[in-house]
Amino acid sequence: MHPTNTADPTYFHKVVDCQYACPAHTPVPEYIRLIAQGRYSDAYMINWASNVFPGVLGRTCDRPCEPACRRGRVEEANAKHPEPVAICRLKRVAADLKDDVRSRMPKPGKKNGKRIACIGAGPASLTVARDLAPLGYDVTVFDGEAKAGGFIRTQIPRFRLPESVIDEETGYILELGVNFISGHRIESMKALLAEDYDAVFVGCGAPRGRDLDLPGRKEAAASIHIGIDWLASVSFGHITKVGQRVIVLGGGNTAMDCCRSARRLGGTDVKVVVRSGFEEMKASPWEKEDAQHEGIPILNYHVPKAFLHEGGRLTGMRFEVVQAVYDAKGQRSLVPTGEPDVEFACDEVLVAVGQENAFPWIERDCGVEFDKWGLPRLGKLTHQSTVPNVFFGGDAAFGPKNIITAVAHGHEAAVSIDRLLHGEDIGVRPDPMTNLVSQKMGIHEWSYNNDTVNDTRYKVPWAKAEAALASIKVEVELGFDVATAFKEAERCLNCDVQTVFTASTCIECEACVVICPMDCITFTENGDEAELRTRLKAPASNLTQDLCVSDELKTGRVMVKDEDVCLHCGLCAERCPTGAWDMQKFLLNTTQAGPLSRDRAAQREGVSA
């Protein structure tokens, strides 16, 4: 293998698995260390710079960072079910315990004469507004509802996300001088483009829930509700009660919100019915766990066949029992088991089987092209549509995802808009800002706590069941207290503090190999990657994680390090007699819209924001 190019920022970025997996690339270990130090406001601002909604995401994020967390891979010997660091819940700690941070927020920029329209006040549009307003852009956000937040406000139940948190974090953005036009739904893209906005960002979400066209659907329509519409009605107080027997159809997070909401609105017999297997459900594992914790059964491998009714009154549903069968290529099919159909009595049904994009307000002859699935044709990185100054993000861009993905889209679209309006190629994306700083304070001392604790993941306390289930507005999860937050933060392995190797000072004594607790360092002859992986002291099986391969050493061998299971404990650097190993903190911040995201030539010429 060729020596690993550790000067490429991508290399060490991939080693920080949690940050790499986060769509907004939040510097996770950096803010977790600050939480452990009690610097909650600093931790909050690091989050805010990347993910914009720390308090919201600390309660509702889909947590793509946590499955990537190294902790779950290296503590297999210490726990029956290894679990990652509670990254999401620590984010909430920063939000809950911070001081007043308004003075630390950006200020509205001096107007530069450019006007931006954002359609929808969800996380993608608000991120665009947050990035562009401080640069002097005149940003107007249109939304049909009275308050900003989009699906954050209308689809997530208050027992998961208090409205005060939404008000606070959307308020930080609107206070940047953003013009928020509430109660105003855009009805025509042509009319909007005629208003001579310099750029338009579409962040209206995927507002249409899928329906089920089954026998009995029309006859019993009064008691059958589309899940996302029903949740919005609950959020606005239009629905305050539900029938005692409720069936929720679907296996995603919306279905979990529906069933838990129904439980709080009077449903005593609430069940979730899904056509797939339990493990195949799209809902996050913790969402399924929370529903079951509240006594809601999840019945899998049941395909809905009909709504049962008498005289227009819903009485139940009929399901076909199926099983999963896999062919030689691993393709799954749902095949009837031959068992008799199953009927469940119910008073109401909530249909949460997916969402679709709906753009009835975008005329098909306005220049914006759509694909066969009804999605806009976009540049994957730029988010630019076939109309050069119209951009899409969030669920409106590539279909339903999650909040943190919408935020990432907003950042990228803001970069594109800023470059476009400065006459630059938007296909050129700015490099991230990175640095590597040694943590050495002495021969055996580091500026960070490198002691690896054996604690298993700490549980978040819940409100008492009788209180939590009695009201739709009582928040269920209470969050970590200070002491527990510190202990959970200590579980972080500081993956951003990298083991940096200098081949020219290595004497190949292999002291690092002897002391490494994970057997992740090997001195060996070079070779092809696949064969070399088999010759390591502990064979490296994770092919998605690059190996660290040194330049050729004095004996002709190379040092190979498996980054996949390294604890970043620093023992190799402490033991090395020549300083060939060092612990250096790697910090990557994505470059957002502004002068740093523009061409260097333009910066030298003094082009201002």
Coordinates of C-alpha atoms in Angstrom, one line a residue:
M1 CA 0.0 0.0 0.0
H2 CA 1.0 3.6 -0.5
P3 CA 1.7 5.7 2.6
T4 CA -1.6 7.1 4.0
N5 CA -2.0 10.8 3.2
T6 CA -2.8 12.1 6.6
A7 CA -2.5 15.6 5.3
D8 CA -5.8 15.1 3.6
P9 CA -8.5 16.4 6.0
T10 CA -10.8 13.6 5.0
Y11 CA -8.6 11.0 6.6
F12 CA -8.7 12.3 10.2
H13 CA -12.3 13.4 9.6
K14 CA -13.3 9.8 9.0
V15 CA -11.5 8.7 12.1
V16 CA -13.9 11.0 14.1
D17 CA -16.7 8.6 13.2
C18 CA -19.5 10.6 15.0
Q19 CA -18.7 13.9 13.3
Y20 CA -18.2 12.2 9.9
A21 CA -21.6 10.5 10.1
C22 CA -23.4 13.7 11.1
P23 CA -24.9 15.3 8.0
A24 CA -24.0 18.8 9.4
H25 CA -20.6 17.5 10.6
T26 CA -21.0 18.8 14.2
P27 CA -17.6 18.5 16.1
V28 CA -19.1 16.0 18.6
P29 CA -16.0 15.2 20.9
E30 CA -15.2 19.0 21.1
Y31 CA -18.6 19.9 22.6
I32 CA -18.7 16.8 24.8
R33 CA -15.4 17.8 26.4
L34 CA -16.8 21.2 27.1
I35 CA -19.9 19.7 28.7
A36 CA -17.6 17.6 31.0
Q37 CA -15.9 20.9 32.0
G38 CA -19.2 22.6 32.7
R39 CA -18.8 25.0 29.8
Y40 CA -22.4 24.5 28.6
S41 CA -22.8 27.8 26.7
D42 CA -19.6 27.1 24.8
A43 CA -20.8 23.6 24.0
Y44 CA -24.1 25.1 22.8
M45 CA -22.5 27.6 20.5
I46 CA -20.4 24.9 18.9
N47 CA -23.6 23.0 18.2
W48 CA -25.4 26.0 17.1
A49 CA -22.8 26.9 14.5
S50 CA -23.2 23.4 12.9
N51 CA -26.7 22.1 13.5
V52 CA -28.6 25.4 14.3
F53 CA -31.2 23.7 16.6
P54 CA -29.3 22.1 19.5
G55 CA -32.3 22.1 21.9
V56 CA -34.6 20.6 19.3
L57 CA -32.2 18.1 18.0
G58 CA -31.1 17.1 21.6
R59 CA -34.6 15.8 21.9
T60 CA -35.6 14.6 18.4
C61 CA -32.5 13.9 16.3
D62 CA -32.4 10.6 14.3
R63 CA -28.8 10.3 15.7
P64 CA -26.8 9.1 12.7
C65 CA -23.8 9.8 14.8
E66 CA -24.5 7.2 17.5
P67 CA -24.4 4.0 15.4
A68 CA -21.1 5.3 14.1
C69 CA -19.7 5.9 17.6
R70 CA -16.5 4.0 18.3
R71 CA -17.6 3.2 21.9
G72 CA -20.1 0.6 20.6
R73 CA -17.3 -1.2 18.8
V74 CA -14.6 -1.3 21.5
E75 CA -16.5 -2.1 24.7
E76 CA -17.9 -5.5 23.6
A77 CA -16.0 -7.2 26.4
N78 CA -17.5 -4.9 29.0
A79 CA -21.2 -5.1 28.2
K80 CA -23.7 -7.6 26.9
H81 CA -25.2 -5.0 24.6
P82 CA -22.5 -2.4 23.8
E83 CA -23.9 1.1 23.4
P84 CA -22.5 4.3 22.0
V85 CA -22.1 7.5 23.9
A86 CA -25.4 9.3 24.4
I87 CA -24.4 12.0 22.0
C88 CA -27.9 13.3 21.3
R89 CA -28.8 13.5 25.0
L90 CA -25.6 15.4 25.8
K91 CA -26.5 17.9 23.1
R92 CA -29.7 18.5 25.1
V93 CA -27.6 19.0 28.3
A94 CA -25.8 21.9 26.6
A95 CA -29.1 23.4 25.5
D96 CA -30.8 23.0 29.0
L97 CA -27.9 24.2 31.1
K98 CA -26.4 27.1 29.0
D99 CA -26.6 30.7 30.1
D100 CA -28.3 33.4 28.0
V101 CA -26.4 33.2 24.7
R102 CA -28.2 36.0 22.8
S103 CA -25.1 38.3 23.1
R104 CA -23.0 35.6 21.4
M105 CA -25.3 35.3 18.3
P106 CA -24.4 37.0 15.0
K107 CA -25.8 40.4 14.3
P108 CA -27.8 41.4 11.2
G109 CA -25.5 42.3 8.4
K110 CA -25.3 45.6 6.5
K111 CA -27.7 45.1 3.6
N112 CA -26.0 44.2 0.4
G113 CA -29.0 44.8 -1.9
K114 CA -29.7 41.1 -2.6
R115 CA -33.1 39.7 -1.8
I116 CA -33.7 36.0 -0.9
A117 CA -37.1 34.3 -0.6
C118 CA -37.4 31.1 1.5
I119 CA -40.5 29.0 1.1
G120 CA -41.5 27.3 4.3
A121 CA -40.2 28.1 7.8
G122 CA -38.8 24.6 8.5
P123 CA -35.3 23.7 9.5
A124 CA -33.8 23.9 5.9
S125 CA -35.2 27.4 5.2
L126 CA -34.3 28.7 8.6
T127 CA -30.7 27.4 8.2
V128 CA -30.5 29.3 4.9
A129 CA -31.8 32.4 6.6
R130 CA -29.4 32.0 9.5
D131 CA -26.4 31.7 7.2
L132 CA -27.3 34.5 4.8
A133 CA -28.9 37.2 7.0
P134 CA -25.6 38.0 8.9
L135 CA -24.0 38.5 5.5
G136 CA -26.3 41.4 4.6
Y137 CA -28.8 39.5 2.5
D138 CA -32.5 40.6 2.8
V139 CA -34.1 37.3 3.6
T140 CA -37.9 36.8 3.6
V141 CA -39.3 33.5 4.9
F142 CA -42.9 32.7 3.9
D143 CA -45.0 30.1 5.8
G144 CA -48.7 29.2 5.9
E145 CA -48.6 28.8 9.7
A146 CA -48.6 31.5 12.4
K147 CA -45.2 30.5 13.8
A148 CA -41.9 29.4 12.4
G149 CA -40.6 25.8 12.7
G150 CA -42.4 23.9 10.0
F151 CA -42.8 20.2 10.7
I152 CA -40.7 20.7 13.9
R153 CA -43.6 22.5 15.3
T154 CA -46.5 20.7 13.6
Q155 CA -45.5 17.1 13.6
I156 CA -43.4 16.4 16.7
P157 CA -45.6 16.0 19.8
R158 CA -45.2 18.4 22.7
F159 CA -44.4 15.5 25.1
R160 CA -41.2 15.0 23.1
L161 CA -40.5 18.6 22.2
P162 CA -41.9 21.5 24.3
E163 CA -43.0 24.5 22.3
S164 CA -40.8 26.8 24.3
V165 CA -37.7 25.2 22.9
I166 CA -39.0 25.7 19.3
D167 CA -39.8 29.3 20.1
E168 CA -36.4 30.0 21.5
E169 CA -34.4 28.4 18.7
T170 CA -36.4 29.8 15.8
G171 CA -36.3 33.1 17.6
Y172 CA -32.5 33.3 17.5
I173 CA -32.8 33.1 13.7
L174 CA -35.6 35.6 13.2
E175 CA -33.8 38.0 15.4
L176 CA -31.1 38.2 12.8
G177 CA -33.2 40.6 10.8
V178 CA -35.1 37.9 8.9
N179 CA -38.5 39.1 7.5
F180 CA -41.0 36.3 8.5
I181 CA -44.3 36.5 6.6
S182 CA -46.6 34.2 8.6
G183 CA -50.0 32.9 7.5
H184 CA -48.9 33.4 3.8
R185 CA -48.8 30.3 1.7
I186 CA -47.1 30.7 -1.7
E187 CA -49.5 29.7 -4.5
S188 CA -47.4 30.3 -7.6
M189 CA -43.8 29.9 -8.4
K190 CA -44.2 32.1 -11.5
A191 CA -45.7 34.9 -9.4
L192 CA -42.9 34.6 -6.9
L193 CA -40.2 34.7 -9.6
A194 CA -41.8 37.8 -11.1
E195 CA -41.1 39.6 -7.8
D196 CA -37.4 39.7 -8.8
Y197 CA -35.9 37.9 -5.9
D198 CA -32.2 37.3 -6.5
A199 CA -32.6 33.7 -5.3
V200 CA -35.4 31.5 -4.1
F201 CA -35.0 28.6 -1.7
V202 CA -37.8 26.0 -1.5
G203 CA -37.9 24.3 1.9
C204 CA -41.6 23.4 2.2
G205 CA -41.0 19.8 3.3
A206 CA -43.0 16.7 2.1
P207 CA -46.4 17.9 3.3
R208 CA -48.6 15.1 1.9
G209 CA -49.1 11.9 3.8
R210 CA -49.7 8.7 1.8
D211 CA -53.2 7.2 2.0
L212 CA -54.3 3.6 1.6
D213 CA -56.9 2.9 -1.1
L214 CA -58.6 -0.2 0.5
P215 CA -62.2 -1.4 0.6
G216 CA -64.1 0.6 3.2
R217 CA -61.9 3.6 3.0
K218 CA -64.5 6.0 1.7
E219 CA -67.4 4.6 3.7
A220 CA -65.5 4.9 7.1
A221 CA -63.6 8.1 6.1
A222 CA -64.7 10.0 9.2
S223 CA -62.7 7.8 11.5
I224 CA -59.6 7.3 9.3
H225 CA -56.9 10.0 9.5
I226 CA -53.7 10.7 7.7
G227 CA -51.0 10.6 10.4
I228 CA -49.1 13.8 9.7
D229 CA -52.4 15.8 9.3
W230 CA -53.7 14.3 12.5
L231 CA -50.5 15.2 14.4
A232 CA -50.8 18.8 13.2
S233 CA -54.4 19.0 14.3
V234 CA -53.3 17.7 17.7
S235 CA -50.5 20.2 17.9
F236 CA -52.8 23.1 17.2
G237 CA -55.4 21.9 19.6
H238 CA -58.0 21.0 17.0
I239 CA -58.1 17.4 18.2
T240 CA -58.2 16.8 21.9
K241 CA -59.5 13.3 22.2
V242 CA -59.5 10.0 20.4
G243 CA -61.5 6.8 20.4
Q244 CA -60.5 4.1 23.0
R245 CA -59.5 1.6 20.3
V246 CA -56.9 2.9 17.9
I247 CA -54.9 1.2 15.1
V248 CA -51.8 3.0 13.8
L249 CA -50.6 1.8 10.4
G250 CA -47.0 2.2 9.6
G251 CA -43.5 1.6 10.9
G252 CA -41.8 5.0 10.9
N253 CA -41.2 7.7 13.5
T254 CA -44.5 9.4 12.5
A255 CA -46.3 6.2 13.4
M256 CA -44.6 6.1 16.8
D257 CA -45.6 9.7 17.4
C258 CA -49.2 8.9 16.4
C259 CA -49.5 5.9 18.7
R260 CA -48.0 7.7 21.7
S261 CA -50.2 10.7 21.1
A262 CA -53.3 8.6 20.8
R263 CA -52.4 6.9 24.1
R264 CA -52.4 10.4 25.8
L265 CA -55.6 11.5 24.2
G266 CA -57.7 8.7 25.7
G267 CA -56.8 5.6 23.7
T268 CA -56.8 2.6 26.0
D269 CA -56.3 0.0 23.3
V270 CA -53.7 1.4 21.0
K271 CA -51.7 -0.9 18.7
V272 CA -49.3 -0.4 15.8
V273 CA -49.6 -2.7 12.8
V274 CA -46.8 -3.0 10.2
R275 CA -46.5 -5.0 7.1
S276 CA -42.7 -5.6 7.5
G277 CA -40.7 -7.3 10.2
F278 CA -40.0 -5.5 13.5
E279 CA -36.3 -5.0 12.7
E280 CA -37.1 -3.6 9.2
M281 CA -39.3 -0.8 10.6
K282 CA -38.0 2.6 9.6
A283 CA -38.6 4.0 13.1
S284 CA -35.5 4.7 15.2
P285 CA -34.9 1.8 17.7
W286 CA -35.4 4.2 20.7
E287 CA -38.7 5.4 19.2
K288 CA -40.0 1.8 19.1
E289 CA -38.6 1.2 22.6
D290 CA -40.4 4.2 23.9
A291 CA -43.8 3.1 22.4
Q292 CA -43.4 -0.3 23.9
H293 CA -42.4 1.1 27.2
E294 CA -45.8 2.9 27.3
G295 CA -47.6 -0.4 26.7
I296 CA -48.2 -0.1 23.0
P297 CA -47.9 -3.4 21.1
I298 CA -46.3 -3.5 17.7
L299 CA -47.7 -6.3 15.5
N300 CA -45.5 -7.1 12.4
Y301 CA -46.1 -9.0 9.2
H302 CA -49.7 -7.9 8.9
V303 CA -50.7 -6.5 5.5
P304 CA -53.9 -4.3 5.7
K305 CA -56.7 -5.6 3.4
A306 CA -59.9 -3.7 4.4
F307 CA -61.5 -1.2 6.7
L308 CA -64.5 -2.8 8.3
H309 CA -67.6 -0.7 8.9
E310 CA -71.3 -0.8 9.7
G311 CA -73.5 2.0 8.4
G312 CA -70.6 4.2 7.7
R313 CA -69.1 3.7 11.2
L314 CA -65.7 2.2 11.4
T315 CA -65.6 -1.1 13.4
G316 CA -62.2 -2.6 12.7
M317 CA -59.7 -3.7 10.1
R318 CA -58.8 -6.9 8.4
F319 CA -55.2 -8.0 7.8
E320 CA -53.4 -10.8 5.9
V321 CA -50.7 -12.5 7.8
V322 CA -47.5 -12.8 5.8
Q323 CA -43.9 -13.9 6.2
A324 CA -40.6 -12.7 4.8
V325 CA -39.0 -15.0 2.1
Y326 CA -35.6 -14.2 0.6
D327 CA -34.5 -15.4 -2.9
A328 CA -30.9 -16.4 -3.9
K329 CA -30.0 -12.7 -4.3
G330 CA -31.2 -11.8 -0.9
Q331 CA -34.2 -9.9 -2.2
R332 CA -37.1 -10.0 0.2
S333 CA -40.7 -10.8 -0.6
L334 CA -43.7 -10.8 1.7
V335 CA -45.6 -14.1 1.1
P336 CA -48.9 -15.1 2.7
T337 CA -48.6 -17.7 5.4
G338 CA -51.9 -19.3 4.5
E339 CA -53.3 -18.5 8.0
P340 CA -56.8 -17.0 8.2
D341 CA -57.1 -13.3 7.9
V342 CA -56.9 -11.4 11.2
E343 CA -59.5 -8.8 12.3
F344 CA -58.9 -6.1 15.0
A345 CA -61.7 -4.0 16.3
C346 CA -61.1 -0.3 16.4
D347 CA -62.8 3.1 16.7
E348 CA -60.2 5.1 14.7
V349 CA -57.3 4.4 12.3
L350 CA -54.2 6.6 11.9
V351 CA -52.5 6.1 8.5
A352 CA -48.7 6.7 8.8
V353 CA -47.3 4.7 5.9
G354 CA -45.1 7.5 4.4
Q355 CA -45.0 11.0 3.0
E356 CA -44.8 12.4 -0.4
N357 CA -43.6 15.7 -1.9
A358 CA -46.4 17.9 -3.2
F359 CA -45.7 20.9 -5.4
P360 CA -49.1 22.0 -6.8
W361 CA -47.9 25.6 -6.6
I362 CA -44.9 25.1 -8.9
E363 CA -46.2 25.4 -12.4
R364 CA -44.7 22.7 -14.7
D365 CA -43.9 25.4 -17.3
C366 CA -41.9 27.7 -15.0
G367 CA -38.6 26.1 -15.8
V368 CA -38.2 23.8 -12.7
E369 CA -38.0 20.2 -14.0
F370 CA -39.2 17.2 -12.0
D371 CA -38.3 13.5 -12.2
K372 CA -40.7 10.6 -12.5
W373 CA -41.1 10.5 -8.8
G374 CA -42.2 14.1 -8.6
L375 CA -39.0 15.4 -7.1
P376 CA -37.1 18.4 -8.5
R377 CA -34.0 17.7 -10.6
L378 CA -31.2 19.1 -8.5
G379 CA -27.4 19.3 -8.3
K380 CA -26.7 16.8 -5.6
L381 CA -24.2 19.0 -3.8
T382 CA -25.4 22.5 -4.9
H383 CA -29.1 21.9 -4.5
Q384 CA -29.6 24.1 -7.6
S385 CA -32.7 23.3 -9.7
T386 CA -33.0 23.7 -13.5
V387 CA -33.8 27.4 -12.9
P388 CA -30.4 28.7 -11.9
N389 CA -31.5 30.9 -9.0
V390 CA -34.0 28.4 -7.5
F391 CA -32.7 26.0 -4.9
F392 CA -34.3 23.2 -2.8
G393 CA -33.5 21.6 0.5
G394 CA -34.8 19.4 3.3
D395 CA -37.6 17.0 2.5
A396 CA -38.5 19.1 -0.5
A397 CA -35.2 18.2 -2.2
F398 CA -34.7 14.5 -2.2
G399 CA -37.7 13.2 -0.2
P400 CA -38.4 12.8 3.5
K401 CA -35.3 12.5 5.7
N402 CA -34.9 14.2 9.1
I403 CA -34.1 17.5 10.8
I404 CA -30.3 17.2 10.8
T405 CA -30.3 16.4 7.1
A406 CA -32.5 19.4 6.4
V407 CA -30.0 21.6 8.3
A408 CA -27.1 20.2 6.2
H409 CA -29.0 21.0 3.0
G410 CA -29.6 24.5 4.2
H411 CA -25.9 25.1 4.8
E412 CA -25.0 23.8 1.3
A413 CA -27.7 25.7 -0.4
A414 CA -26.6 28.9 1.4
V415 CA -23.1 28.4 0.1
S416 CA -24.5 27.9 -3.4
I417 CA -26.6 31.1 -3.2
D418 CA -23.8 33.2 -1.9
R419 CA -21.4 32.0 -4.6
L420 CA -24.0 32.4 -7.3
L421 CA -24.7 36.0 -6.3
H422 CA -21.0 36.8 -6.3
G423 CA -20.7 35.5 -9.9
E424 CA -18.8 32.3 -8.9
D425 CA -19.1 28.7 -9.9
I426 CA -21.4 27.0 -7.4
G427 CA -20.1 23.6 -8.4
V428 CA -16.9 24.5 -6.6
R429 CA -17.4 23.6 -2.9
P430 CA -15.3 25.3 -0.2
D431 CA -12.8 23.1 1.7
P432 CA -13.4 22.7 5.4
M433 CA -11.3 24.6 8.0
T434 CA -9.1 22.1 9.9
N435 CA -6.1 22.1 12.2
L436 CA -4.0 19.6 14.2
V437 CA -2.7 20.7 17.6
S438 CA -0.4 18.6 19.8
Q439 CA -1.9 17.9 23.2
K440 CA 1.5 17.3 24.9
M441 CA 1.9 19.0 28.2
G442 CA 4.8 16.9 29.5
I443 CA 6.3 13.5 28.9
H444 CA 3.2 11.6 30.2
E445 CA 0.6 14.4 30.4
W446 CA -2.0 15.5 28.0
S447 CA -4.3 18.5 27.9
Y448 CA -7.3 16.2 27.7
N449 CA -8.5 13.4 30.0
N450 CA -7.2 10.2 28.2
D451 CA -8.4 7.8 30.9
T452 CA -10.9 5.3 29.4
V453 CA -13.8 4.6 31.7
N454 CA -15.6 1.3 31.7
D455 CA -19.0 2.7 32.5
T456 CA -21.9 1.5 30.4
R457 CA -24.4 4.0 28.9
Y458 CA -26.4 6.0 31.4
K459 CA -30.2 6.1 31.1
V460 CA -32.2 9.3 30.8
P461 CA -34.8 9.6 33.5
W462 CA -38.4 9.8 32.6
A463 CA -41.4 11.6 34.1
K464 CA -43.7 9.3 36.1
A465 CA -46.0 7.4 33.9
E466 CA -49.2 8.6 35.5
A467 CA -48.2 12.2 34.8
A468 CA -46.6 11.6 31.3
L469 CA -49.6 9.6 30.0
A470 CA -52.2 12.0 31.4
S471 CA -51.3 15.0 29.2
I472 CA -50.1 15.5 25.7
K473 CA -47.9 18.4 26.8
V474 CA -45.9 16.8 29.7
E475 CA -42.4 16.2 28.5
V476 CA -41.5 12.5 29.0
E477 CA -37.7 12.6 29.0
L478 CA -36.3 14.8 31.7
G479 CA -32.7 15.0 30.5
F480 CA -29.4 14.3 32.3
D481 CA -28.6 16.2 35.5
V482 CA -25.1 17.7 35.9
A483 CA -23.6 14.7 37.6
T484 CA -24.9 12.1 35.1
A485 CA -24.0 14.3 32.1
F486 CA -20.4 14.4 33.4
K487 CA -20.3 10.6 33.7
E488 CA -21.8 10.1 30.3
A489 CA -19.4 12.6 28.8
E490 CA -16.5 10.7 30.3
R491 CA -17.5 7.7 28.1
C492 CA -16.4 9.6 25.0
L493 CA -13.1 8.3 23.6
N494 CA -11.9 11.6 22.3
C495 CA -11.7 10.3 18.8
D496 CA -10.7 13.7 17.5
V497 CA -7.4 13.5 19.5
Q498 CA -5.5 11.6 16.8
T499 CA -2.5 9.3 17.1
V500 CA -0.1 11.0 14.7
F501 CA 3.0 9.0 13.7
T502 CA 6.3 10.4 12.3
A503 CA 8.2 7.6 10.6
S504 CA 11.5 9.4 10.5
T505 CA 11.9 9.4 14.3
C506 CA 10.8 5.8 14.8
I507 CA 13.5 3.3 15.9
E508 CA 11.1 0.3 15.5
C509 CA 11.4 -0.8 19.2
E510 CA 7.8 -1.8 19.1
A511 CA 7.1 -0.5 22.6
C512 CA 3.9 0.9 21.2
V513 CA 2.8 -2.5 20.0
V514 CA 3.4 -4.0 23.4
I515 CA 1.5 -1.4 25.4
C516 CA -1.5 -0.9 23.0
P517 CA -4.6 -2.3 24.8
M518 CA -6.4 -2.9 21.5
D519 CA -3.6 -4.6 19.4
C520 CA -4.2 -2.0 16.7
I521 CA -0.5 -1.3 15.8
T522 CA 1.5 -3.7 13.7
F523 CA 5.0 -3.4 12.2
T524 CA 5.2 -5.6 9.1
E525 CA 6.1 -5.9 5.5
N526 CA 4.0 -3.9 3.1
G527 CA 1.6 -5.5 0.7
D528 CA -1.8 -5.2 -1.0
E529 CA -4.5 -3.9 1.3
A530 CA -6.7 -7.0 1.4
E531 CA -3.7 -9.3 2.1
L532 CA -2.1 -6.8 4.5
R533 CA -5.3 -6.6 6.6
T534 CA -5.0 -10.3 7.4
R535 CA -1.4 -10.0 8.7
L536 CA -2.1 -7.4 11.3
K537 CA -1.8 -8.2 15.0
A538 CA -5.6 -7.9 15.2
P539 CA -6.9 -8.4 11.6
A540 CA -8.7 -5.2 10.5
S541 CA -12.2 -6.3 9.3
N542 CA -13.9 -2.9 8.9
L543 CA -13.3 -2.1 5.2
T544 CA -15.0 1.3 5.5
Q545 CA -12.3 2.6 7.8
D546 CA -8.9 3.4 6.1
L547 CA -5.7 1.9 7.5
C548 CA -2.9 4.2 8.6
V549 CA 0.2 3.1 6.7
S550 CA 3.5 4.8 7.3
D551 CA 6.3 5.6 5.0
E552 CA 8.9 2.8 4.7
L553 CA 10.9 2.5 7.9
K554 CA 14.7 1.9 8.3
T555 CA 14.2 -1.9 8.2
G556 CA 12.0 -1.8 5.1
R557 CA 8.9 -2.5 7.1
V558 CA 5.9 -0.2 7.6
M559 CA 3.8 0.7 10.6
V560 CA 0.2 -0.2 10.1
K561 CA -2.5 1.1 12.5
D562 CA -6.1 0.0 12.5
E563 CA -8.0 3.1 13.3
D564 CA -11.3 1.2 13.7
V565 CA -10.9 0.1 17.3
C566 CA -8.3 2.6 18.7
L567 CA -9.1 4.0 22.1
H568 CA -7.1 7.2 21.6
C569 CA -5.8 6.5 25.1
G570 CA -2.3 7.9 24.2
L571 CA -0.4 5.0 25.7
C572 CA 1.6 4.6 22.5
A573 CA 2.7 8.3 22.7
E574 CA 3.5 8.0 26.4
R575 CA 5.6 4.9 25.9
C576 CA 7.5 5.9 22.7
P577 CA 11.1 6.8 23.6
T578 CA 11.7 9.0 20.5
G579 CA 8.4 10.9 20.2
A580 CA 7.5 9.2 17.0
W581 CA 3.9 9.1 18.3
D582 CA 2.0 12.2 19.3
M583 CA -1.5 13.0 20.3
Q584 CA -2.9 15.8 18.3
K585 CA -6.4 17.3 18.4
F586 CA -8.0 17.5 15.0
L587 CA -10.7 20.0 14.6
L588 CA -12.8 20.2 11.4
N589 CA -15.4 23.0 10.8
T590 CA -17.3 23.0 7.6
T591 CA -17.0 26.3 5.7
Q592 CA -20.3 28.0 5.6
A593 CA -21.6 30.8 3.3
G594 CA -19.5 34.0 3.4
P595 CA -16.1 35.3 2.3
L596 CA -14.3 32.1 3.3
S597 CA -16.5 30.1 1.0
R598 CA -15.7 32.2 -2.0
D599 CA -12.8 32.1 -4.5
R600 CA -9.5 33.2 -3.1
A601 CA -9.1 35.7 -5.9
A602 CA -12.3 37.4 -4.9
Q603 CA -11.1 37.6 -1.3
R604 CA -7.8 39.2 -2.3
E605 CA -9.7 41.8 -4.3
G606 CA -11.6 42.7 -1.2
V607 CA -15.0 41.5 -2.2
S608 CA -17.2 42.0 0.9
A609 CA -20.2 40.1 2.1

